[in-house]
XYZ file of N, CA, C and O in Angstrom:
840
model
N -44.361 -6.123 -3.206
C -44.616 -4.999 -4.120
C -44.423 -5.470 -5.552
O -43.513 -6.238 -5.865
N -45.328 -4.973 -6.424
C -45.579 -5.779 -7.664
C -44.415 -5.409 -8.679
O -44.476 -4.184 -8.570
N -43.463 -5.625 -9.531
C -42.866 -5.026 -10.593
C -43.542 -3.859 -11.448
O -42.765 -3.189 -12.128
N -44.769 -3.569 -11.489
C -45.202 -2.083 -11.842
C -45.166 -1.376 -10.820
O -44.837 -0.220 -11.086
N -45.414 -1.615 -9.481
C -45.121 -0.280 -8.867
C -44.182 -0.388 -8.832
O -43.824 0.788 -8.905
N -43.165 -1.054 -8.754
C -41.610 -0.494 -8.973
C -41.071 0.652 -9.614
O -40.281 1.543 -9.300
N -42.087 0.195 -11.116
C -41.768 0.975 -12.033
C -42.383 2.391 -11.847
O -41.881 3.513 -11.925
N -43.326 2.065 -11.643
C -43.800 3.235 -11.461
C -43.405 4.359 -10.359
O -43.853 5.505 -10.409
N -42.803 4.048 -9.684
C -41.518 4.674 -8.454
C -40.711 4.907 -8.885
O -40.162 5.959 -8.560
N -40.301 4.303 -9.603
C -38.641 4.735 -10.512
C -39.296 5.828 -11.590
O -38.454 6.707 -11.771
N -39.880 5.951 -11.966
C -40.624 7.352 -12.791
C -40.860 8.395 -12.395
O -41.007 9.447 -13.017
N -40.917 8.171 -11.253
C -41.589 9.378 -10.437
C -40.182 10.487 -10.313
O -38.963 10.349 -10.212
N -41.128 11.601 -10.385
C -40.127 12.899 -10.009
C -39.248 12.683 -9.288
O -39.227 11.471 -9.076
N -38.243 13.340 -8.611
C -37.022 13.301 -7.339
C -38.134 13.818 -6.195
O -38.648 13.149 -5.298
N -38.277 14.836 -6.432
C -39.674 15.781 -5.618
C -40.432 14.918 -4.884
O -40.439 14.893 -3.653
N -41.233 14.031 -5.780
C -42.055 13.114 -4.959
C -41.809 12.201 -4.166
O -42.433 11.982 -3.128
N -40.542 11.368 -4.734
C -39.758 10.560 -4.181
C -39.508 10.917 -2.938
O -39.663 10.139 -1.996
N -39.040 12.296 -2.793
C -38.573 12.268 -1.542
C -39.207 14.252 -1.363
O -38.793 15.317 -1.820
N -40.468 13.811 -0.373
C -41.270 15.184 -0.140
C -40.242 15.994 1.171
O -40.519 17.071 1.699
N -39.405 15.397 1.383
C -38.739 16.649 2.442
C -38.081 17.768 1.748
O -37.201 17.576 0.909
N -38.521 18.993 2.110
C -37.744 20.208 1.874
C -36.058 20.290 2.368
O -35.781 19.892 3.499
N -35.054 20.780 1.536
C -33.746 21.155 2.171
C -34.165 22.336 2.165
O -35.069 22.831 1.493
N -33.233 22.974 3.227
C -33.169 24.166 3.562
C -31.789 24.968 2.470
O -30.862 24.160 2.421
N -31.509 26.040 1.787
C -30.641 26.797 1.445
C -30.967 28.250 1.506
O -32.045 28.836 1.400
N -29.517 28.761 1.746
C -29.010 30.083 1.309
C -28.239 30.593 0.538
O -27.187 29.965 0.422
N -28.327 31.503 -0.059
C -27.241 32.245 -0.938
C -26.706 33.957 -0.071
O -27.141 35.095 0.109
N -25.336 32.982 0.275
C -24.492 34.014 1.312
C -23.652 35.413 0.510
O -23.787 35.171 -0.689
N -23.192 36.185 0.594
C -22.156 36.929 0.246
C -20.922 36.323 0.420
O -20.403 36.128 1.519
N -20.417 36.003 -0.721
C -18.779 35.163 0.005
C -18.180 36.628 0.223
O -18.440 37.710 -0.303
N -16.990 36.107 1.520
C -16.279 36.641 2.765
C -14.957 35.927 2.702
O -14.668 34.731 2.659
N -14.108 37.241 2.711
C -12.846 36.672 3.064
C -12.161 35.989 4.681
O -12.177 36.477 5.811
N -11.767 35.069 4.315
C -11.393 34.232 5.733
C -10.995 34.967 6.746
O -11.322 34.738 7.911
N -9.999 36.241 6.246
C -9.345 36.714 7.626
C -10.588 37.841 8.340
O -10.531 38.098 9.542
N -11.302 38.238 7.755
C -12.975 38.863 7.951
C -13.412 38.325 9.080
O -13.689 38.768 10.194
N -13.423 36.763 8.325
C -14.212 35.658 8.901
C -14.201 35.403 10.745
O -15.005 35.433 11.677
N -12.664 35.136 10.500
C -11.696 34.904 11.958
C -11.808 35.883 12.630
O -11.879 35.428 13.772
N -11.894 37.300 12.712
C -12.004 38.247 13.503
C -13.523 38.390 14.140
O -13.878 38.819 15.238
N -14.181 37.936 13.180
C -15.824 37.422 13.803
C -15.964 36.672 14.528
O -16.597 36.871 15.565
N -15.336 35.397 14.171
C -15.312 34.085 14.975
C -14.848 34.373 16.851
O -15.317 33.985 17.920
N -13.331 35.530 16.301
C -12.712 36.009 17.956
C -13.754 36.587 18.269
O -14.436 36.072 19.155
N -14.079 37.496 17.810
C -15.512 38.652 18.614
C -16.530 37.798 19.586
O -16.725 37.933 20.794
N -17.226 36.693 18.467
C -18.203 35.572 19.218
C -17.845 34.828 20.355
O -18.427 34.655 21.426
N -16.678 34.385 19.874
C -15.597 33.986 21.343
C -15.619 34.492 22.345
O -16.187 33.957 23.297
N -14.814 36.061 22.475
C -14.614 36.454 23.758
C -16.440 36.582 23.988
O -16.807 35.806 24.870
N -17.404 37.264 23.468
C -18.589 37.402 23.222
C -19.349 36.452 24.610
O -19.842 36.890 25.649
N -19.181 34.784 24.054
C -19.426 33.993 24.871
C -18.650 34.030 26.354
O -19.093 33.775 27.474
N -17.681 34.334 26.037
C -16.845 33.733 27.413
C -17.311 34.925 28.623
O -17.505 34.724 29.822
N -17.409 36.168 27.883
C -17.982 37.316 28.773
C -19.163 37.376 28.894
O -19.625 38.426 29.341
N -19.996 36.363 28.571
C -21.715 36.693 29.075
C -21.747 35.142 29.154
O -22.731 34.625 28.627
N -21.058 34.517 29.586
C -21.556 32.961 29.626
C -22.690 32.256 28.980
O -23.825 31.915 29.313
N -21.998 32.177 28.006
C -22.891 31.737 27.092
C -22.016 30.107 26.399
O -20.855 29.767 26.631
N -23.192 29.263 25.412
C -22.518 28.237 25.004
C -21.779 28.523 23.937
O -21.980 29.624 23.425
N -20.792 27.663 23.353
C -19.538 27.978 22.470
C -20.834 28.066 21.092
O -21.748 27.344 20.694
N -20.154 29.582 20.670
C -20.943 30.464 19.635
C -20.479 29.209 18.020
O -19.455 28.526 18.063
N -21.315 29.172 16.958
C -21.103 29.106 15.751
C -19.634 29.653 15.126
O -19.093 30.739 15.334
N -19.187 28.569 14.316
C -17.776 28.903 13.261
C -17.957 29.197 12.045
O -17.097 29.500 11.218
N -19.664 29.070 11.838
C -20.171 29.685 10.473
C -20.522 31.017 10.685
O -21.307 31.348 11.574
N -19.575 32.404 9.331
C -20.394 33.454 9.235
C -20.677 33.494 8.295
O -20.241 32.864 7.332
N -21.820 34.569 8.381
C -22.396 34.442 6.776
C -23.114 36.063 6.618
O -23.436 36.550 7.702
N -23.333 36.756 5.629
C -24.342 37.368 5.082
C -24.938 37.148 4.101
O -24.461 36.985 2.978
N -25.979 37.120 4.398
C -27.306 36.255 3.779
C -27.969 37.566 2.821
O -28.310 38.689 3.193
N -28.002 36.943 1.442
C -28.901 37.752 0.950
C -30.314 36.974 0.684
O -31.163 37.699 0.166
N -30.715 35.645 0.942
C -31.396 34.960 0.264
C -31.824 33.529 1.226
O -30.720 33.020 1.419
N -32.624 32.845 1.757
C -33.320 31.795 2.221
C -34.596 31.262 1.430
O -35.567 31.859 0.966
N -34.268 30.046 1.448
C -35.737 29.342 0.646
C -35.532 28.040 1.358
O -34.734 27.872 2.280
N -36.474 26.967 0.752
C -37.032 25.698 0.991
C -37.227 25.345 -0.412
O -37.876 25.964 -1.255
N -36.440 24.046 -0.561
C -36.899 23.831 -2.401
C -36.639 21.980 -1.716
O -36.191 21.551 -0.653
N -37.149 21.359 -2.877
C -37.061 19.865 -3.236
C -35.820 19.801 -3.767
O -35.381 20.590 -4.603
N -35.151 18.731 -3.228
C -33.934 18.366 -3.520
C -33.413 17.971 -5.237
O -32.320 18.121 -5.783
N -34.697 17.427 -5.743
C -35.213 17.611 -7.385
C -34.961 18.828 -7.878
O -33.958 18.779 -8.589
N -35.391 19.819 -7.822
C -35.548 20.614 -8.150
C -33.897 21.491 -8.332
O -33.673 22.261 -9.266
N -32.906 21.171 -7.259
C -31.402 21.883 -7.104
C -30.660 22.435 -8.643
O -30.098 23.528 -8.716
N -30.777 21.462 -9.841
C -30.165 22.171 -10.774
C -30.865 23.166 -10.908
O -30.476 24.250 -10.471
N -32.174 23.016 -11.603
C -33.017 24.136 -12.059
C -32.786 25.487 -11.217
O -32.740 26.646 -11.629
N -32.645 24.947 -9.818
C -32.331 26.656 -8.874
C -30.846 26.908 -9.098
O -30.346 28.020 -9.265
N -30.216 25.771 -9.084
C -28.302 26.615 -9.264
C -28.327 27.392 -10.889
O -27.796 28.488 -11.069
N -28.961 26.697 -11.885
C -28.612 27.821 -13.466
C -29.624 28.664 -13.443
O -29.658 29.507 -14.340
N -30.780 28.651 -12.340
C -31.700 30.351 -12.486
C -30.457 31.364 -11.490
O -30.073 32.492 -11.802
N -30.141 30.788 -10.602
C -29.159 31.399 -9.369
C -28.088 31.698 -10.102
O -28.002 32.908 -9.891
N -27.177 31.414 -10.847
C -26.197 31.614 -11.527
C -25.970 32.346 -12.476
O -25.056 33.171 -12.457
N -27.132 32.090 -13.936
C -27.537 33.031 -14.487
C -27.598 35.000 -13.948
O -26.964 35.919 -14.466
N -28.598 35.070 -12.774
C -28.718 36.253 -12.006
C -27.328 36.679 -11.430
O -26.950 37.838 -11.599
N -26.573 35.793 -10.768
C -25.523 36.664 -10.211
C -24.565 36.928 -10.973
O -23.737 37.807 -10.734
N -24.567 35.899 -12.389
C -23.088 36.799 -13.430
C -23.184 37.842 -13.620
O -22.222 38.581 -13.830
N -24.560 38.254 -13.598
C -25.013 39.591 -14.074
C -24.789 40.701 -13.375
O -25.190 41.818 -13.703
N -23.975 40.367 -12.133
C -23.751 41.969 -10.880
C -22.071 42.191 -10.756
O -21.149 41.379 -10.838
N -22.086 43.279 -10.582
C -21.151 43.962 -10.380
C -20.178 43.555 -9.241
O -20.667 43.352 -8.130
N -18.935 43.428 -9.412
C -18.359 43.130 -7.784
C -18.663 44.955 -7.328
O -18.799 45.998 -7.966
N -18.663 44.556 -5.861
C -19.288 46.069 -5.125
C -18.050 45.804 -3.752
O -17.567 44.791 -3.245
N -17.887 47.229 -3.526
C -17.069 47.335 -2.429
C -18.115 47.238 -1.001
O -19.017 48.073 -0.943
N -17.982 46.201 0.156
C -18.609 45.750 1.080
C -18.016 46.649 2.380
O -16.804 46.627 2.594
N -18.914 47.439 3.238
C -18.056 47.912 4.194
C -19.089 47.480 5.279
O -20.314 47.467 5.157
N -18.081 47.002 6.749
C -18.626 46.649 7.642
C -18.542 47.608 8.903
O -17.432 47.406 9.397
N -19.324 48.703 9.750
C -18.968 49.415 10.802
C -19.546 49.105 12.028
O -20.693 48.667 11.941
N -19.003 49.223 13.329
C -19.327 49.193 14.644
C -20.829 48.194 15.017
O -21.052 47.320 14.179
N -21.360 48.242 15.645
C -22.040 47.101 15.767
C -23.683 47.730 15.863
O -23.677 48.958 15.958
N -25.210 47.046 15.855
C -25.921 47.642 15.807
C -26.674 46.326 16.541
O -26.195 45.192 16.560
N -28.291 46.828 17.296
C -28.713 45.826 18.054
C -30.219 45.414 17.603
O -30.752 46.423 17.141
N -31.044 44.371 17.569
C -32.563 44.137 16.978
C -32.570 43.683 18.784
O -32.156 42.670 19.348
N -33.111 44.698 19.218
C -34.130 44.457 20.512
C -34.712 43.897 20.500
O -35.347 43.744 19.456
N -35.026 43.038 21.747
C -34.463 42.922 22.907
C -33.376 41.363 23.151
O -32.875 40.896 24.174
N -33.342 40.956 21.862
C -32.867 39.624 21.952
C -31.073 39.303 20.788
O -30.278 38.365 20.745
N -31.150 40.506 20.131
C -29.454 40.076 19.443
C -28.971 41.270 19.156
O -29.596 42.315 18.975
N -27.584 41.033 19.114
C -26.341 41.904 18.478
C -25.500 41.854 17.336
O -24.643 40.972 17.265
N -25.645 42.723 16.400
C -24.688 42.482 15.146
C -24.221 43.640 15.102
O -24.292 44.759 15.611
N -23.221 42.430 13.572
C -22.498 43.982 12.628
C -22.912 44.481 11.243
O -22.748 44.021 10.113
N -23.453 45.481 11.677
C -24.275 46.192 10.369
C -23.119 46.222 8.775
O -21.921 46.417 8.568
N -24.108 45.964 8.100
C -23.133 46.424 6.482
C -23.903 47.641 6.077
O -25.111 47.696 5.844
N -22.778 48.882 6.015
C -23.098 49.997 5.822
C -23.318 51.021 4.505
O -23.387 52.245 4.392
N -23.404 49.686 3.401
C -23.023 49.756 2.524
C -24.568 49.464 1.193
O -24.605 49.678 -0.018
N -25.581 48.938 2.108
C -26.975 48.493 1.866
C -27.088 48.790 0.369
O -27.469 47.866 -0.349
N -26.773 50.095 -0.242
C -26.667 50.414 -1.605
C -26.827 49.360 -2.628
O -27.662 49.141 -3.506
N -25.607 48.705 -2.167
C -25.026 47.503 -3.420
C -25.575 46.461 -2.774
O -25.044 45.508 -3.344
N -26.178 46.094 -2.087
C -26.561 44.662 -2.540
C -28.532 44.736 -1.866
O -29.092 43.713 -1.471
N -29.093 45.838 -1.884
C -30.606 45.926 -2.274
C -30.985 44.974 -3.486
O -31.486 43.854 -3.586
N -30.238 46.506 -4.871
C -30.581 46.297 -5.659
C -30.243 44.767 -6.432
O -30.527 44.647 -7.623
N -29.715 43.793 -5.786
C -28.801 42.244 -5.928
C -30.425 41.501 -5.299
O -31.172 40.783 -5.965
N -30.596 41.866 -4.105
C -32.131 41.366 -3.514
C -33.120 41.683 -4.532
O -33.679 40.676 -4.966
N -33.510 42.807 -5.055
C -34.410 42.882 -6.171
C -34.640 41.985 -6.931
O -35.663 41.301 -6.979
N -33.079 41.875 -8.020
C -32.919 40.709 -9.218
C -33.204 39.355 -8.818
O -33.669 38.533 -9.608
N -32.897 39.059 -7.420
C -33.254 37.241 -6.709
C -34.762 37.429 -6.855
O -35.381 36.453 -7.277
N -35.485 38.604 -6.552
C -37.193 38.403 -6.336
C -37.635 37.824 -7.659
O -38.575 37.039 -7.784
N -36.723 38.371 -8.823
C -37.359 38.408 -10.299
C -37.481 36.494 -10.780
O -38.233 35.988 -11.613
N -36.449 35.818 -9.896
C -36.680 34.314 -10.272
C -37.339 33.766 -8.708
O -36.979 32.596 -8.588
N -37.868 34.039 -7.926
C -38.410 33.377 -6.759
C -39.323 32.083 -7.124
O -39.512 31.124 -6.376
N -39.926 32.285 -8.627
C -40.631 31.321 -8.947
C -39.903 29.597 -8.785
O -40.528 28.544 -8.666
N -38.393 29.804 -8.833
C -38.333 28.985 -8.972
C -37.703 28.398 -7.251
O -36.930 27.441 -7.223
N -37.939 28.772 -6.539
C -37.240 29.207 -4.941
C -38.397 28.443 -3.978
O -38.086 27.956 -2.891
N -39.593 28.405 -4.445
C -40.592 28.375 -3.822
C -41.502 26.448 -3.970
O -42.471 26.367 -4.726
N -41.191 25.592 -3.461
C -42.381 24.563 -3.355
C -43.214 24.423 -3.901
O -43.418 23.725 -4.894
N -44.137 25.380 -3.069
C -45.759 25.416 -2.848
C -45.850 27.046 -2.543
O -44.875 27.797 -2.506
N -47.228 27.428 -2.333
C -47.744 28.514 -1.621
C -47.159 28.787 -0.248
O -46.789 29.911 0.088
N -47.065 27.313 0.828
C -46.258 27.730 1.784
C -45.774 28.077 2.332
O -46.018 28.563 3.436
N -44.198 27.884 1.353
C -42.949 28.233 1.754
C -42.445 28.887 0.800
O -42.262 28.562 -0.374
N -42.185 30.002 1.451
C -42.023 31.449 0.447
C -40.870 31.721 0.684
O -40.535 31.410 1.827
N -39.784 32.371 -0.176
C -38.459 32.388 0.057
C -38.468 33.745 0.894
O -39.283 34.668 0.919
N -37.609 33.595 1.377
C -37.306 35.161 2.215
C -35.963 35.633 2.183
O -34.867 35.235 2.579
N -36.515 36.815 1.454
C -34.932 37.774 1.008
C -34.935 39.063 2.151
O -35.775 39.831 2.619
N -33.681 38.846 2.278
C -32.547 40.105 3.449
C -33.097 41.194 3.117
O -33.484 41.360 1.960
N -33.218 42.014 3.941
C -33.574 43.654 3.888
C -33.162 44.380 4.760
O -33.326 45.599 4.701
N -32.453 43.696 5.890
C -31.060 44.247 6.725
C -29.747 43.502 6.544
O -29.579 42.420 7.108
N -28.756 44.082 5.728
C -27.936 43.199 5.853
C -26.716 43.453 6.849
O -26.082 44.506 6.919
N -26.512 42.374 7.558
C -25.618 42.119 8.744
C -24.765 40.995 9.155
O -25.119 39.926 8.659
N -23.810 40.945 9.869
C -23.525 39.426 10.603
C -23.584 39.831 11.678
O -23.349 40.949 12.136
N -24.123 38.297 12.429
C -24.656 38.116 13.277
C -23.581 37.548 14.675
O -22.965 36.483 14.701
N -23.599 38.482 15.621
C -22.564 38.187 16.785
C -23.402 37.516 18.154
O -22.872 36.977 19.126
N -24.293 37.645 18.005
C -25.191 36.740 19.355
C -26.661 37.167 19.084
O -27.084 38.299 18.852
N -27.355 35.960 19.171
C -28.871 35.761 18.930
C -29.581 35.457 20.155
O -28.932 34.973 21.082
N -30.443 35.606 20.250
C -31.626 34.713 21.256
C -31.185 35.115 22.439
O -31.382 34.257 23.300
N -30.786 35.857 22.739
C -29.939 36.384 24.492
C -30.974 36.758 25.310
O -31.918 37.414 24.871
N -30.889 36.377 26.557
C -31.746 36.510 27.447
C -31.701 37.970 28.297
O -30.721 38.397 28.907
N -32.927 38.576 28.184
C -33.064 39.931 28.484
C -32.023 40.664 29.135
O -31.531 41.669 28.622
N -31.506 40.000 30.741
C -30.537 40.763 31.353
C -29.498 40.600 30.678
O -28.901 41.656 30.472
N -28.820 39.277 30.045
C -27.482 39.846 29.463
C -27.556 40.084 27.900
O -26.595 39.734 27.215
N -28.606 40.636 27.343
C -28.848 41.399 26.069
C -28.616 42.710 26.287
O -27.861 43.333 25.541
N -29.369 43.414 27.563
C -29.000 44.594 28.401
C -27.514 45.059 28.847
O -26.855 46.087 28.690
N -27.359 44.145 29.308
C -25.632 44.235 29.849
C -24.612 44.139 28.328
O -23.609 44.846 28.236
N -25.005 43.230 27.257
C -24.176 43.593 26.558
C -23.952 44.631 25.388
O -23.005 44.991 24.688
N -25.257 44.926 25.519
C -25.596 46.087 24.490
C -25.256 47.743 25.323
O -25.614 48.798 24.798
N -24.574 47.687 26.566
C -24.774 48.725 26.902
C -22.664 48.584 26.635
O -21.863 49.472 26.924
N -22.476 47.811 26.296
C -21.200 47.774 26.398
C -20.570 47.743 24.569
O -19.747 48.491 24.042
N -21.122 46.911 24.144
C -21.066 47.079 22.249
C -21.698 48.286 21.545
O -21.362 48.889 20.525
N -22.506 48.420 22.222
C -22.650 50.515 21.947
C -22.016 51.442 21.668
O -22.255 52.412 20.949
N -20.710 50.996 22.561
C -19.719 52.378 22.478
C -18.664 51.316 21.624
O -18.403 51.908 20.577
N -18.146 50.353 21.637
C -17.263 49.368 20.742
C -17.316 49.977 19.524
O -18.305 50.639 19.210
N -16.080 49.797 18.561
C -16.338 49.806 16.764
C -15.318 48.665 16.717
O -14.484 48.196 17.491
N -15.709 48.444 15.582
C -15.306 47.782 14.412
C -15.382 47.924 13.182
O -16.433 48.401 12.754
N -14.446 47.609 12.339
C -14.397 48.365 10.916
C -13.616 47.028 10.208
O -12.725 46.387 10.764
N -14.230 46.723 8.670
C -14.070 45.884 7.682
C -14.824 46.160 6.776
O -15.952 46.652 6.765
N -13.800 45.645 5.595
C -14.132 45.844 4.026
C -13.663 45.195 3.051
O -12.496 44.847 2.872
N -14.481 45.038 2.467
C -13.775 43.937 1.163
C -14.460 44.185 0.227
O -15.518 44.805 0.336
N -13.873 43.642 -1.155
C -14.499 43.694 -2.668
C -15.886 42.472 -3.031
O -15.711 41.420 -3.645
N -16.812 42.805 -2.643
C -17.264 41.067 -3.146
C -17.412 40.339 -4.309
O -17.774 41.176 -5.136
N -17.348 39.378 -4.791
C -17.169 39.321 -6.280
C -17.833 38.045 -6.325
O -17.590 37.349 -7.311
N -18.723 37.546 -5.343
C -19.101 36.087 -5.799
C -20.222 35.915 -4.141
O -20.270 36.421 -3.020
N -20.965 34.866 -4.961
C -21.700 34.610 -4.199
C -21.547 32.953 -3.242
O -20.486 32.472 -3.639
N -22.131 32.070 -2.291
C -21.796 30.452 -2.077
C -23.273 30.611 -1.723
O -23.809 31.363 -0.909
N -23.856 29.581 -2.663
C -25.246 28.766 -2.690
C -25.044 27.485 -1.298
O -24.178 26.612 -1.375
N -25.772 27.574 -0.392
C -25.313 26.113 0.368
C -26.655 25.705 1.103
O -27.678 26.379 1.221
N -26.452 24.728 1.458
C -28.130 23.835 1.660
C -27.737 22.936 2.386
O -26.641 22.376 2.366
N -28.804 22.725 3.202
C -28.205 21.750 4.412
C -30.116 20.750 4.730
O -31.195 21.316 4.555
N -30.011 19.770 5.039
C -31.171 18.909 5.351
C -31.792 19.466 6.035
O -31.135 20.021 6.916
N -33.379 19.694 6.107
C -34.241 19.565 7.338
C -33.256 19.343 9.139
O -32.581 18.335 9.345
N -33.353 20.119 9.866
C -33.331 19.416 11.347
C -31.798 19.440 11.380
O -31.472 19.784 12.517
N -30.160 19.107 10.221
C -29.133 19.405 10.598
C -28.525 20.990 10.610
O -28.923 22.044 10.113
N -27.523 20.664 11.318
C -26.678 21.572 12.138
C -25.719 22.646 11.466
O -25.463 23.795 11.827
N -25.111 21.655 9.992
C -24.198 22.184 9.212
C -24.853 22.650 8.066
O -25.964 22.293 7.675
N -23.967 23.619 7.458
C -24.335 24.115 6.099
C -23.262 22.892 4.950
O -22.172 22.512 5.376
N -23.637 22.547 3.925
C -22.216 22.305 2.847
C -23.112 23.546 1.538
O -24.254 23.952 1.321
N -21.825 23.714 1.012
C -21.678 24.691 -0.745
C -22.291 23.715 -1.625
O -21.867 22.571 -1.788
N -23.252 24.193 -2.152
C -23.815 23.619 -3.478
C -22.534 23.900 -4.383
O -21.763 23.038 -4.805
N -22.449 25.408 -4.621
C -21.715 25.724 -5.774
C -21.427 27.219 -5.460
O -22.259 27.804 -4.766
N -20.566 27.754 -5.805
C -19.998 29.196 -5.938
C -20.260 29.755 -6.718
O -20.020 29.144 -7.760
N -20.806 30.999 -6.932
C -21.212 31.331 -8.065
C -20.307 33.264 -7.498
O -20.209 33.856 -6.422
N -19.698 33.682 -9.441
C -18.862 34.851 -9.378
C -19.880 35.509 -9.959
O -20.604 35.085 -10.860
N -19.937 36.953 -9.220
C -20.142 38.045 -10.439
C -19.317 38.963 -11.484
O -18.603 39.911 -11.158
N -19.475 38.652 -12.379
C -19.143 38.928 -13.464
C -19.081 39.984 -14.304
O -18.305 40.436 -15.146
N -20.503 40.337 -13.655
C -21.004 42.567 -14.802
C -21.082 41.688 -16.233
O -20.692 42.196 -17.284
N -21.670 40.203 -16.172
C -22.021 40.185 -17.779
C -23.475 40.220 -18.009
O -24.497 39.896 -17.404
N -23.100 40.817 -19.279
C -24.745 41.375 -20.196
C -25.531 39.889 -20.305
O -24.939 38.822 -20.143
N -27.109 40.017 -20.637
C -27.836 38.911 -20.670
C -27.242 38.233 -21.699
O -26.866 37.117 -21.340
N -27.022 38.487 -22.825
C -26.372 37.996 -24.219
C -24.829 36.940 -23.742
O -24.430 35.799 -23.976
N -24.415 37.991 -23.066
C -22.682 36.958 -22.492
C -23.155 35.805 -21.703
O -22.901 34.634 -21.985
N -23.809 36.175 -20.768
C -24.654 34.775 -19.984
C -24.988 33.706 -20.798
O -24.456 32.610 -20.975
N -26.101 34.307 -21.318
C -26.841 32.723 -22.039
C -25.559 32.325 -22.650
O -25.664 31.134 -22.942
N -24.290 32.820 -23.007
C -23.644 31.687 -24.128
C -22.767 31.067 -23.092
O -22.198 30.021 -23.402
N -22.578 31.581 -21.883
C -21.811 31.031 -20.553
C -22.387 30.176 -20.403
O -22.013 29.265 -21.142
N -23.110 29.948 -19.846
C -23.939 29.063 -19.344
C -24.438 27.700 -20.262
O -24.339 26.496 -20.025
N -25.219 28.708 -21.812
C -25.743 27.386 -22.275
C -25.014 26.727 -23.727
O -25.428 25.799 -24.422
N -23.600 27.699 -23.919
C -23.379 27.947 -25.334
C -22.057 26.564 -25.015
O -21.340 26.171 -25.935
């Protein structure tokens, strides 16, 4: 390979360099002890419908995209920017609710406060998005998720039993965790944490760029 294309590789965007998409989300951060009582639920969950050992990640998702790994600052200070700007909101979690015929969650009953949070993410999608493709996709039920993909009879059997179950949780939220994980792996890691703040556009820009 000649010393100009070298060079000319070393010039090149990050983007091009490397055309694989990462995968990210921007979750609702959750307090740990929240967390752990989810984690038990999924537990016994599995052990009573025989199932394989459930996920130690929870999450509520307001936000999924596909971006170039190039591209990550530009999305963490459009992402950051937007969420100083919201209010911490009181989060309430009640009894459980089902998406037929295949999973079971726990509804957030609280949809109010964080719609209008999904709105403000649509207003920068421009920068969320690749190509035409791969289009980001924002939450419009928000929930965590206690068993997915269940196979008809014990989706039946367990929904006739989490029906009558409650559960009840609540917390203040005050921040969001950006996290992104490769094509094809297993784990999530945190880009960055981002707080809301309730600051005006004016307080931002000097946060951020002042």
């Amino acid at each position: 390979m000649s010393a100009t294309t070298l060079l000319r590789k070393a010039l090149m965007p990050v983007d091009r360099l490397d055309p694989v998409l990462w995968e990210y989300q921007l979750v609702v951060s959750m307090p740990e002890s929240i967390k752990d009582r989810v984690r038990k639920l999924r537990q016994h969950f599995a052990v009573d419908y025989n199932l394989p050992a459930p996920s130690n990640e929870v999450m509520m998702p307001l936000l999924r995209f596909r971006q170039h790994i190039g591209m990550e600052d530009k999305v963490v200070r459009q992402l950051r920017q937007t969420v100083s700007a919201w209010r911490p909101a009181a989060i309430h979690i009640k009894n459980f609710a089902a998406q037929p015929t295949h999973a079971i969650y726990l509804p957030v009953t609280c949809a109010q406060h964080l719609q209008p949070l999904v709105r403000d993410l649509k207003q920068v999608q421009h920068v969320l998005r690749p190509d035409r493709d791969h289009q980001p996709f924002f939450t419009a039920e928000h929930k965590i998720l206690l068993a997915s993909k269940l196979p008809p009879e014990k989706y039946t059997a367990a929904w006739a039993t989490y029906s009558r179950k409650h559960f009840t949780a609540q917390f203040m939220a005050d921040a969001c965790l950006l996290l992104k994980r490769r094509n094809g792996d297993r784990y999530w890691q945190i880009v960055q944490r981002m707080e809301w703040k309730d600051l005006p556009i004016g307080a931002m820009q000097t946060s951020l760029f002042g």
